[in-house]
Amino acid sequence: MQAYILSIDQGTTSSRALLVDQDGNVAHSEQQEFAQYFPNDGWVEHDPREIWKTTLSTASKVLQHAKGLSGNVEAIGITNQRETTIVWDRHTGEPVYNAIVWQDRRTADVCRSLNDPGTSEVIQDKTGLLLDPYFSATKLAWILDQVPGARQRANRGDLAFGTVDAFLIWHLTGGASHATDATNASRTMMFNIRTNEWDRELLKLFSVPENCLPEVKDCADNFGVADSRVLGQALPILGVAGDQQAALFGQACFEPGMLKSTYGTGCFLVINTGAVLVKSRHRMLSTIGYRLDGQTHYAMEGSIFVAGAVMQWLRDELHVFKDSEESAELAQSLEDNCGVYMVPALTGLGAPHWLPDARGAVFGMTRDTGKAQLARAALESVAYQSADLLEAIQSDGGSINRLRIDGGMTNNSWFCQFLSDILDLPVDRPANTETTALGAAYLAGLKCGLYASLESISKNWRAGPAFEPRMDAEQRKQHLKCWKKAVDMVARFAKR
């Protein structure tokens, strides 16, 4: 009889639930988008009630579908948008403010005020992160300080903080479990990734009371049982990881040096560094890749804030195209980019630039510039940003010979080929690109005994199309030269 995992993939623009069998096949999936709120320049928010409502709806529909199949749903795995910050009342479950999304830049001034060499060094040494509004700590402090009475309630122990995974676990278990995993904790800028505990020096720095923080567990662990009154059946929650670490796990990048890049709302390139915590000299992040049986496996990461989000912006705000398929057709309709370059810094620039005040720009437009040029420039911009990340990793000593990719943008084969051309690197797209959801399912399956080892999970990885570089070296060099010039101009404008 087949065994299944309910994999909850709560992302930046939608909530998804997938029924994954033990061979890594998706038997059924449901998805619901939810609203994005932009109350001020650089601010990005979600309604936590919508996050919960869409998660519950999609998960319930998948479990209903599972009743018609031969086999049992054994457990739940959860993966989520990282760094997004939610504070809620422990007694009612009601959020005290909207979720402040990872893309949000409202605390840039706070980060600048703290950014002396000594403080930055302490933060990077303990957390592997750079002092930036991207991470949860300053977001949490902002909520406690700006929402009337929130800090007093937190000090009394009446409020709970969590990244999205902890918020979902709390609601799924009917408030019985306030927990997160090591990967999500490692993105808060309050968790010491060397000692694997909340760091009191950092909590004092950011004025965060320890009593509002969740318990930190392994990625494959017992996070509580989903209440039967919530989902209609009691299911253990046994696997949790932030979306990019889940994708690393789902891509079976278990050996040091293995590299994956996910192209969703943002782009995140992650390399497994094994038991070694590598401190980047080129503004990349050190982080926890996954933690199993108390053993920490580290990774190095480069984060691009806007990847698929720029395509969504062109679709929804400018109405350049109707769907991703049309964007690919527009890009392919041109012989070249016509000299048009887009820097999609709609919410600042991430690694390796770390410019929270940068904003988007398009260079090289003429009277002939139209939809096709804009669509192509947007797609190309994601590849150029990836080249910046790869250059930084290689400068830090990383030896890269292949790249595994996943995420919604990788369904566009034109983009995958251009990515391979610009990186001058073979690119592998797996047969199943649902690697983020697979990672959460594999972690839960590992805990409940569906998989005996990481090796058994590796056997589930199946190759899809491979893309080999074929661009002339001089043409590649010229593209990257123009891109770096465009980024430099955006950086200078941000300092006006």
Short mmCIF file of C-alpha atoms in Angstrom, two decimals:
data_model
loop_
_atom_site.label_atom_id
_atom_site.label_comp_id
_atom_site.label_asym_id
_atom_site.label_seq_id
_atom_site.Cartn_x
_atom_site.Cartn_y
_atom_site.Cartn_z
CA MET A 1 0.00 0.00 0.00
CA GLN A 2 1.31 3.45 -0.96
CA ALA A 3 2.35 5.90 1.76
CA TYR A 4 1.94 9.64 1.34
CA ILE A 5 3.16 12.83 2.97
CA LEU A 6 1.08 16.01 3.04
CA SER A 7 3.60 18.69 2.07
CA ILE A 8 2.59 22.27 2.87
CA ASP A 9 4.51 24.82 0.79
CA GLN A 10 3.63 28.27 2.07
CA GLY A 11 5.24 30.79 -0.29
CA THR A 12 5.45 34.52 -0.79
CA THR A 13 2.59 34.83 -3.25
CA SER A 14 0.60 31.64 -2.71
CA SER A 15 -0.08 28.75 -0.37
CA ARG A 16 0.20 25.25 -1.77
CA ALA A 17 -0.41 21.75 -0.52
CA LEU A 18 0.87 18.63 -2.24
CA LEU A 19 0.35 14.92 -1.74
CA VAL A 20 3.76 13.29 -2.21
CA ASP A 21 4.27 9.55 -2.40
CA GLN A 22 7.37 7.77 -1.13
CA ASP A 23 8.92 7.70 -4.61
CA GLY A 24 8.82 11.51 -4.74
CA ASN A 25 5.87 11.73 -7.13
CA VAL A 26 3.19 14.38 -6.64
CA ALA A 27 -0.19 12.62 -6.59
CA HIS A 28 -2.24 15.79 -6.20
CA SER A 29 -1.76 19.48 -5.46
CA GLU A 30 -3.81 22.58 -4.65
CA GLN A 31 -2.77 26.23 -4.78
CA GLN A 32 -4.28 29.57 -3.78
CA GLU A 33 -2.77 33.02 -4.24
CA PHE A 34 -3.25 35.72 -1.63
CA ALA A 35 -2.95 39.50 -1.53
CA GLN A 36 0.28 41.48 -1.32
CA TYR A 37 0.15 44.77 0.59
CA PHE A 38 2.53 47.71 0.01
CA PRO A 39 1.53 50.38 2.55
CA ASN A 40 4.69 52.50 2.09
CA ASP A 41 7.78 52.72 -0.09
CA GLY A 42 9.80 49.53 0.44
CA TRP A 43 7.19 47.99 2.74
CA VAL A 44 5.73 44.55 1.95
CA GLU A 45 3.08 42.87 4.10
CA HIS A 46 0.77 39.86 4.16
CA ASP A 47 -2.34 39.26 6.21
CA PRO A 48 -1.51 36.28 8.48
CA ARG A 49 -5.19 35.34 8.47
CA GLU A 50 -5.04 34.95 4.68
CA ILE A 51 -1.87 32.86 5.01
CA TRP A 52 -3.63 30.55 7.44
CA LYS A 53 -6.92 30.49 5.51
CA THR A 54 -5.27 29.57 2.20
CA THR A 55 -3.00 27.01 3.85
CA LEU A 56 -5.91 25.34 5.62
CA SER A 57 -8.04 25.36 2.47
CA THR A 58 -5.40 23.81 0.19
CA ALA A 59 -4.35 21.21 2.79
CA SER A 60 -7.95 20.20 3.44
CA LYS A 61 -8.63 19.76 -0.28
CA VAL A 62 -5.56 17.59 -0.72
CA LEU A 63 -6.54 15.38 2.23
CA GLN A 64 -10.03 15.07 0.79
CA HIS A 65 -8.52 13.89 -2.49
CA ALA A 66 -6.33 11.41 -0.61
CA LYS A 67 -9.41 9.62 0.70
CA GLY A 68 -10.05 8.32 -2.80
CA LEU A 69 -6.59 6.81 -3.16
CA SER A 70 -5.21 3.50 -2.03
CA GLY A 71 -2.84 4.28 0.81
CA ASN A 72 -2.41 6.39 3.92
CA VAL A 73 -1.20 9.90 4.65
CA GLU A 74 1.50 9.32 7.25
CA ALA A 75 2.65 12.79 8.24
CA ILE A 76 2.93 16.49 7.41
CA GLY A 77 5.98 18.34 6.15
CA ILE A 78 6.10 22.14 6.08
CA THR A 79 8.25 24.52 4.07
CA ASN A 80 7.78 28.26 4.07
CA GLN A 81 8.86 31.71 3.00
CA ARG A 82 11.69 32.54 5.38
CA GLU A 83 12.39 35.64 7.50
CA THR A 84 8.76 36.81 7.20
CA THR A 85 7.79 37.89 10.72
CA ILE A 86 4.50 37.29 12.54
CA VAL A 87 3.56 38.15 16.13
CA TRP A 88 0.34 36.75 17.56
CA ASP A 89 -1.58 36.50 20.81
CA ARG A 90 -0.89 33.22 22.64
CA HIS A 91 -4.45 33.06 23.97
CA THR A 92 -6.44 33.83 20.82
CA GLY A 93 -4.06 33.12 17.95
CA GLU A 94 -4.85 36.54 16.50
CA PRO A 95 -1.94 38.44 14.90
CA VAL A 96 -1.17 41.83 16.43
CA TYR A 97 -0.03 43.20 13.05
CA ASN A 98 0.32 42.08 9.47
CA ALA A 99 3.16 39.73 8.59
CA ILE A 100 6.22 41.78 7.62
CA VAL A 101 7.57 40.00 4.55
CA TRP A 102 11.22 39.10 3.95
CA GLN A 103 11.35 41.63 1.09
CA ASP A 104 10.37 44.51 3.40
CA ARG A 105 12.94 47.29 3.85
CA ARG A 106 11.30 49.49 6.52
CA THR A 107 14.03 48.87 9.09
CA ALA A 108 16.92 49.94 6.83
CA ASP A 109 17.57 53.02 8.99
CA VAL A 110 17.65 50.86 12.14
CA CYS A 111 20.22 48.59 10.52
CA ARG A 112 22.32 51.58 9.49
CA SER A 113 22.24 52.92 13.06
CA LEU A 114 23.57 49.60 14.37
CA ASN A 115 26.07 49.06 11.58
CA ASP A 116 29.40 49.76 13.24
CA PRO A 117 32.27 47.35 12.47
CA GLY A 118 32.20 45.69 15.88
CA THR A 119 28.45 44.98 15.87
CA SER A 120 28.46 43.75 12.28
CA GLU A 121 31.36 41.41 13.02
CA VAL A 122 29.58 39.94 16.06
CA ILE A 123 26.38 39.38 14.08
CA GLN A 124 28.16 37.71 11.16
CA ASP A 125 30.31 35.56 13.42
CA LYS A 126 27.34 34.27 15.42
CA THR A 127 24.61 34.07 12.78
CA GLY A 128 26.44 33.93 9.45
CA LEU A 129 24.26 36.86 8.33
CA LEU A 130 24.91 40.47 7.40
CA LEU A 131 23.12 43.26 9.25
CA ASP A 132 20.18 43.89 6.93
CA PRO A 133 16.40 44.50 7.16
CA TYR A 134 15.93 41.26 5.19
CA PHE A 135 16.13 39.22 8.39
CA SER A 136 13.54 38.86 11.15
CA ALA A 137 15.15 40.57 14.17
CA THR A 138 14.57 44.21 13.27
CA LYS A 139 11.12 43.38 11.87
CA LEU A 140 10.13 41.82 15.20
CA ALA A 141 11.50 44.79 17.15
CA TRP A 142 9.56 47.16 14.87
CA ILE A 143 6.27 45.38 15.63
CA LEU A 144 6.95 45.39 19.37
CA ASP A 145 7.78 49.10 19.31
CA GLN A 146 5.18 50.38 16.85
CA VAL A 147 2.05 48.41 17.76
CA PRO A 148 0.50 50.04 20.86
CA GLY A 149 0.97 47.87 23.94
CA ALA A 150 2.78 45.08 22.06
CA ARG A 151 6.05 45.29 23.97
CA GLN A 152 4.26 45.23 27.34
CA ARG A 153 2.21 42.23 26.25
CA ALA A 154 5.34 40.46 25.02
CA ASN A 155 7.15 41.11 28.30
CA ARG A 156 4.18 39.53 30.14
CA GLY A 157 4.48 36.42 27.96
CA ASP A 158 1.20 37.03 26.14
CA LEU A 159 2.67 37.23 22.62
CA ALA A 160 4.41 34.68 20.42
CA PHE A 161 6.83 35.37 17.58
CA GLY A 162 7.42 33.09 14.69
CA THR A 163 8.41 32.81 11.09
CA VAL A 164 5.57 31.43 8.95
CA ASP A 165 6.31 27.80 9.80
CA ALA A 166 5.88 28.44 13.54
CA PHE A 167 2.63 30.33 12.94
CA LEU A 168 1.24 27.42 10.91
CA ILE A 169 2.39 24.81 13.42
CA TRP A 170 0.73 26.76 16.23
CA HIS A 171 -2.59 26.88 14.37
CA LEU A 172 -2.43 23.31 13.08
CA THR A 173 -1.88 22.00 16.60
CA GLY A 174 -4.55 24.22 18.11
CA GLY A 175 -1.95 26.23 20.01
CA ALA A 176 -0.31 23.16 21.56
CA SER A 177 3.07 23.65 19.86
CA HIS A 178 5.17 26.79 19.49
CA ALA A 179 8.15 25.49 17.56
CA THR A 180 10.39 26.13 14.58
CA ASP A 181 13.32 24.31 12.99
CA ALA A 182 17.00 25.19 12.89
CA THR A 183 16.96 26.46 9.30
CA ASN A 184 14.21 29.00 9.91
CA ALA A 185 15.75 30.02 13.22
CA SER A 186 19.06 30.60 11.45
CA ARG A 187 17.43 33.34 9.34
CA THR A 188 16.17 35.48 12.21
CA MET A 189 19.54 37.14 13.06
CA MET A 190 18.93 36.10 16.68
CA PHE A 191 20.06 32.45 16.51
CA ASN A 192 23.67 31.42 17.07
CA ILE A 193 24.39 28.87 14.35
CA ARG A 194 27.59 27.75 16.08
CA THR A 195 25.95 26.85 19.40
CA ASN A 196 22.45 26.18 17.98
CA GLU A 197 20.61 28.33 20.49
CA TRP A 198 18.94 31.73 20.78
CA ASP A 199 21.72 34.19 21.51
CA ARG A 200 21.11 36.43 24.51
CA GLU A 201 23.63 39.05 23.43
CA LEU A 202 21.75 39.47 20.14
CA LEU A 203 18.35 39.43 21.85
CA LYS A 204 19.58 42.31 24.01
CA LEU A 205 20.92 44.15 20.95
CA PHE A 206 17.55 43.96 19.19
CA SER A 207 15.47 44.38 22.39
CA VAL A 208 13.62 41.08 21.93
CA PRO A 209 12.23 39.25 25.00
CA GLU A 210 13.25 35.59 24.98
CA ASN A 211 9.86 34.39 26.22
CA CYS A 212 8.21 35.13 22.84
CA LEU A 213 10.55 32.85 20.87
CA PRO A 214 9.69 29.33 19.65
CA GLU A 215 11.48 26.13 20.59
CA VAL A 216 14.07 25.19 17.95
CA LYS A 217 14.08 21.58 16.70
CA ASP A 218 15.87 19.47 14.10
CA CYS A 219 14.47 19.59 10.56
CA ALA A 220 13.18 16.02 10.91
CA ASP A 221 11.59 16.06 14.34
CA ASN A 222 8.31 15.91 16.24
CA PHE A 223 6.70 19.34 15.92
CA GLY A 224 3.36 18.26 17.37
CA VAL A 225 0.19 16.71 16.00
CA ALA A 226 -2.25 18.55 13.77
CA ASP A 227 -5.55 18.63 15.66
CA SER A 228 -8.27 16.46 14.08
CA ARG A 229 -10.68 19.36 14.57
CA VAL A 230 -8.49 21.47 12.26
CA LEU A 231 -7.75 19.12 9.35
CA GLY A 232 -10.36 16.44 9.94
CA GLN A 233 -7.73 13.91 11.00
CA ALA A 234 -4.82 13.89 13.42
CA LEU A 235 -1.47 13.90 11.63
CA PRO A 236 2.02 14.32 13.09
CA ILE A 237 4.09 17.24 11.80
CA LEU A 238 7.50 15.63 11.32
CA GLY A 239 9.46 17.73 8.83
CA VAL A 240 10.10 21.49 8.65
CA ALA A 241 12.59 23.61 6.71
CA GLY A 242 12.72 27.09 5.22
CA ASP A 243 12.00 27.06 1.51
CA GLN A 244 15.57 27.34 0.24
CA GLN A 245 16.94 24.72 2.61
CA ALA A 246 13.99 22.49 1.70
CA ALA A 247 14.90 22.88 -1.97
CA LEU A 248 18.54 21.99 -1.17
CA PHE A 249 17.22 18.84 0.53
CA GLY A 250 14.71 18.11 -2.25
CA GLN A 251 17.49 18.42 -4.84
CA ALA A 252 19.45 15.80 -2.84
CA CYS A 253 22.44 18.15 -2.47
CA PHE A 254 23.80 16.15 0.44
CA GLU A 255 27.51 16.30 -0.39
CA PRO A 256 29.75 19.33 0.25
CA GLY A 257 30.15 21.34 -2.95
CA MET A 258 26.75 20.44 -4.38
CA LEU A 259 24.87 23.55 -5.50
CA LYS A 260 21.27 24.41 -6.25
CA SER A 261 19.50 27.60 -7.31
CA THR A 262 15.77 28.17 -6.88
CA TYR A 263 13.92 30.62 -9.11
CA GLY A 264 10.67 31.61 -7.47
CA THR A 265 9.59 35.04 -6.21
CA GLY A 266 13.26 35.60 -5.43
CA CYS A 267 16.32 33.60 -6.43
CA PHE A 268 18.42 31.73 -3.91
CA LEU A 269 21.67 30.00 -4.73
CA VAL A 270 22.80 27.61 -1.98
CA ILE A 271 25.92 25.45 -1.76
CA ASN A 272 26.38 22.65 0.78
CA THR A 273 29.53 23.21 2.87
CA GLY A 274 29.06 20.15 5.09
CA ALA A 275 30.24 20.30 8.69
CA VAL A 276 32.29 23.43 7.96
CA LEU A 277 30.83 26.88 8.61
CA VAL A 278 32.44 28.93 5.85
CA LYS A 279 32.64 32.66 6.49
CA SER A 280 32.30 34.52 3.20
CA ARG A 281 34.72 37.28 2.26
CA HIS A 282 32.42 38.44 -0.52
CA ARG A 283 29.17 39.24 1.28
CA MET A 284 27.50 35.89 0.92
CA LEU A 285 25.61 34.38 3.84
CA SER A 286 26.59 31.43 6.00
CA THR A 287 23.57 29.49 7.18
CA ILE A 288 22.28 26.14 8.38
CA GLY A 289 21.55 23.88 5.41
CA TYR A 290 19.76 21.28 7.57
CA ARG A 291 20.06 19.73 11.01
CA LEU A 292 19.44 16.01 11.53
CA ASP A 293 19.84 14.06 14.78
CA GLY A 294 21.48 17.11 16.35
CA GLN A 295 24.15 17.28 13.63
CA THR A 296 24.36 20.60 11.78
CA HIS A 297 25.09 20.67 8.05
CA TYR A 298 26.05 24.17 6.93
CA ALA A 299 25.60 26.00 3.66
CA MET A 300 26.57 29.25 1.96
CA GLU A 301 23.82 31.25 0.28
CA GLY A 302 23.30 34.15 -2.05
CA SER A 303 19.87 35.79 -1.99
CA ILE A 304 18.29 37.73 -4.86
CA PHE A 305 15.18 39.58 -3.70
CA VAL A 306 13.43 39.90 -7.07
CA ALA A 307 13.38 37.10 -9.66
CA GLY A 308 9.94 35.75 -10.53
CA ALA A 309 8.55 38.81 -8.76
CA VAL A 310 9.68 41.03 -11.64
CA MET A 311 7.76 38.82 -14.07
CA GLN A 312 4.70 39.05 -11.82
CA TRP A 313 5.10 42.84 -11.74
CA LEU A 314 5.28 43.04 -15.55
CA ARG A 315 2.20 40.81 -15.78
CA ASP A 316 -0.01 42.35 -13.09
CA GLU A 317 1.01 46.01 -12.97
CA LEU A 318 2.18 46.79 -16.50
CA HIS A 319 0.16 44.09 -18.34
CA VAL A 320 3.11 43.32 -20.61
CA PHE A 321 1.97 39.70 -20.96
CA LYS A 322 -0.76 37.44 -19.63
CA ASP A 323 1.27 34.47 -18.39
CA SER A 324 4.76 33.02 -18.17
CA GLU A 325 4.37 31.13 -21.43
CA GLU A 326 3.74 34.39 -23.28
CA SER A 327 6.79 35.98 -21.62
CA ALA A 328 8.96 33.18 -22.99
CA GLU A 329 7.50 33.65 -26.47
CA LEU A 330 8.21 37.38 -26.34
CA ALA A 331 11.82 36.83 -25.29
CA GLN A 332 12.40 34.24 -28.01
CA SER A 333 10.95 36.54 -30.67
CA LEU A 334 14.09 38.72 -30.50
CA GLU A 335 17.52 37.89 -31.88
CA ASP A 336 19.15 39.80 -29.02
CA ASN A 337 18.22 42.11 -26.15
CA CYS A 338 18.45 45.26 -28.31
CA GLY A 339 20.75 46.81 -25.72
CA VAL A 340 18.03 46.92 -23.03
CA TYR A 341 19.06 46.00 -19.46
CA MET A 342 16.79 45.89 -16.43
CA VAL A 343 17.93 46.04 -12.80
CA PRO A 344 14.87 44.69 -10.93
CA ALA A 345 15.67 46.27 -7.56
CA LEU A 346 11.99 46.69 -6.72
CA THR A 347 12.71 45.98 -3.04
CA GLY A 348 16.43 46.71 -2.97
CA LEU A 349 19.37 44.58 -4.07
CA GLY A 350 20.44 41.50 -2.14
CA ALA A 351 23.70 39.57 -2.32
CA PRO A 352 26.41 40.38 -3.02
CA HIS A 353 25.50 44.10 -3.24
CA TRP A 354 23.26 44.51 -0.16
CA LEU A 355 21.72 47.85 -1.14
CA PRO A 356 18.35 48.17 0.65
CA ASP A 357 17.72 51.64 -0.82
CA ALA A 358 18.29 50.61 -4.43
CA ARG A 359 15.27 50.78 -6.72
CA GLY A 360 14.53 49.30 -10.13
CA ALA A 361 15.60 50.79 -13.43
CA VAL A 362 15.64 50.02 -17.15
CA PHE A 363 18.56 51.17 -19.30
CA GLY A 364 18.99 51.40 -23.06
CA MET A 365 15.38 52.04 -24.05
CA THR A 366 14.60 53.61 -27.42
CA ARG A 367 11.41 54.46 -29.29
CA ASP A 368 11.41 50.88 -30.58
CA THR A 369 11.46 49.35 -27.10
CA GLY A 370 8.29 47.34 -26.49
CA LYS A 371 6.87 44.38 -24.63
CA ALA A 372 9.33 41.87 -26.05
CA GLN A 373 12.38 43.88 -24.98
CA LEU A 374 10.99 44.40 -21.46
CA ALA A 375 10.13 40.72 -21.05
CA ARG A 376 13.55 39.64 -22.27
CA ALA A 377 15.39 42.20 -20.13
CA ALA A 378 13.52 40.97 -17.05
CA LEU A 379 14.37 37.33 -17.71
CA GLU A 380 17.99 38.17 -18.49
CA SER A 381 18.30 40.20 -15.28
CA VAL A 382 17.73 37.09 -13.18
CA ALA A 383 20.57 35.29 -14.97
CA TYR A 384 22.90 38.28 -14.50
CA GLN A 385 22.11 38.40 -10.78
CA SER A 386 22.87 34.68 -10.60
CA ALA A 387 26.23 35.35 -12.24
CA ASP A 388 27.01 37.85 -9.46
CA LEU A 389 26.27 35.17 -6.85
CA LEU A 390 28.31 32.50 -8.62
CA GLU A 391 31.28 34.86 -8.92
CA ALA A 392 31.12 35.57 -5.17
CA ILE A 393 30.96 31.85 -4.28
CA GLN A 394 33.89 31.06 -6.56
CA SER A 395 35.87 33.95 -5.03
CA ASP A 396 35.23 32.39 -1.62
CA GLY A 397 36.88 29.19 -2.84
CA GLY A 398 33.85 27.28 -4.09
CA SER A 399 34.63 24.91 -6.94
CA ILE A 400 31.52 24.62 -9.10
CA ASN A 401 31.11 22.33 -12.09
CA ARG A 402 27.31 21.93 -12.36
CA LEU A 403 24.19 23.67 -11.08
CA ARG A 404 20.85 22.08 -10.16
CA ILE A 405 17.91 24.44 -10.66
CA ASP A 406 14.25 24.47 -9.67
CA GLY A 407 11.33 26.84 -9.12
CA GLY A 408 8.59 28.19 -11.36
CA MET A 409 10.87 30.16 -13.69
CA THR A 410 12.75 27.01 -14.68
CA ASN A 411 9.73 25.82 -16.65
CA ASN A 412 10.88 28.41 -19.19
CA SER A 413 13.51 26.57 -21.25
CA TRP A 414 14.65 29.79 -22.95
CA PHE A 415 15.55 31.20 -19.55
CA CYS A 416 17.35 27.98 -18.54
CA GLN A 417 19.50 28.11 -21.69
CA PHE A 418 20.33 31.78 -21.20
CA LEU A 419 21.23 31.04 -17.57
CA SER A 420 23.64 28.31 -18.66
CA ASP A 421 25.13 30.66 -21.27
CA ILE A 422 25.70 33.53 -18.84
CA LEU A 423 27.05 31.32 -16.05
CA ASP A 424 29.18 29.33 -18.51
CA LEU A 425 28.09 26.29 -16.55
CA PRO A 426 26.04 23.14 -17.27
CA VAL A 427 22.58 23.48 -15.72
CA ASP A 428 20.45 20.50 -14.68
CA ARG A 429 16.69 20.76 -14.35
CA PRO A 430 15.21 17.78 -12.48
CA ALA A 431 12.32 15.80 -13.91
CA ASN A 432 10.28 16.93 -10.90
CA THR A 433 10.80 20.65 -10.26
CA GLU A 434 8.67 20.62 -7.06
CA THR A 435 11.86 20.33 -5.06
CA THR A 436 10.87 22.70 -2.24
CA ALA A 437 7.75 20.69 -1.42
CA LEU A 438 9.72 17.46 -1.94
CA GLY A 439 12.31 18.58 0.60
CA ALA A 440 9.65 19.06 3.29
CA ALA A 441 8.11 15.69 2.38
CA TYR A 442 11.48 13.92 2.49
CA LEU A 443 12.23 15.35 5.94
CA ALA A 444 8.88 14.15 7.29
CA GLY A 445 9.36 10.79 5.58
CA LEU A 446 12.82 10.44 7.08
CA LYS A 447 11.38 10.96 10.55
CA CYS A 448 8.49 8.51 10.16
CA GLY A 449 10.63 5.80 8.57
CA LEU A 450 9.60 6.01 4.91
CA TYR A 451 13.28 6.59 4.10
CA ALA A 452 16.10 4.75 5.77
CA SER A 453 18.81 7.26 4.89
CA LEU A 454 19.83 10.23 2.78
CA GLU A 455 21.12 7.77 0.20
CA SER A 456 17.63 6.33 -0.27
CA ILE A 457 16.30 9.86 -0.84
CA SER A 458 19.06 10.56 -3.39
CA LYS A 459 17.77 7.68 -5.50
CA ASN A 460 14.51 9.58 -5.99
CA TRP A 461 16.28 12.44 -7.79
CA ARG A 462 15.75 12.08 -11.53
CA ALA A 463 17.36 14.26 -14.17
CA GLY A 464 15.28 16.23 -16.63
CA PRO A 465 16.71 18.38 -19.44
CA ALA A 466 20.35 19.49 -19.18
CA PHE A 467 21.43 22.84 -20.62
CA GLU A 468 25.00 23.32 -21.83
CA PRO A 469 26.61 26.75 -22.39
CA ARG A 470 26.87 27.72 -26.05
CA MET A 471 27.29 31.51 -25.95
CA ASP A 472 30.44 33.04 -27.39
CA ALA A 473 32.83 34.12 -24.60
CA GLU A 474 33.14 37.68 -25.91
CA GLN A 475 29.36 38.07 -26.08
CA ARG A 476 29.04 36.80 -22.49
CA LYS A 477 31.71 39.25 -21.37
CA GLN A 478 29.90 42.16 -23.04
CA HIS A 479 26.56 41.26 -21.46
CA LEU A 480 28.08 41.11 -17.98
CA LYS A 481 29.98 44.37 -18.53
CA CYS A 482 26.73 46.16 -19.41
CA TRP A 483 24.95 44.57 -16.45
CA LYS A 484 27.62 45.68 -13.97
CA LYS A 485 27.47 49.21 -15.40
CA ALA A 486 23.68 49.25 -14.92
CA VAL A 487 23.98 48.02 -11.31
CA ASP A 488 26.62 50.67 -10.61
CA MET A 489 24.30 53.40 -11.87
CA VAL A 490 21.43 52.11 -9.71
CA ALA A 491 23.75 52.05 -6.69
CA ARG A 492 24.84 55.64 -7.30
CA PHE A 493 21.25 56.81 -7.70
CA ALA A 494 20.35 55.13 -4.39
CA LYS A 495 22.99 57.29 -2.64
CA ARG A 496 21.56 60.56 -3.99
#
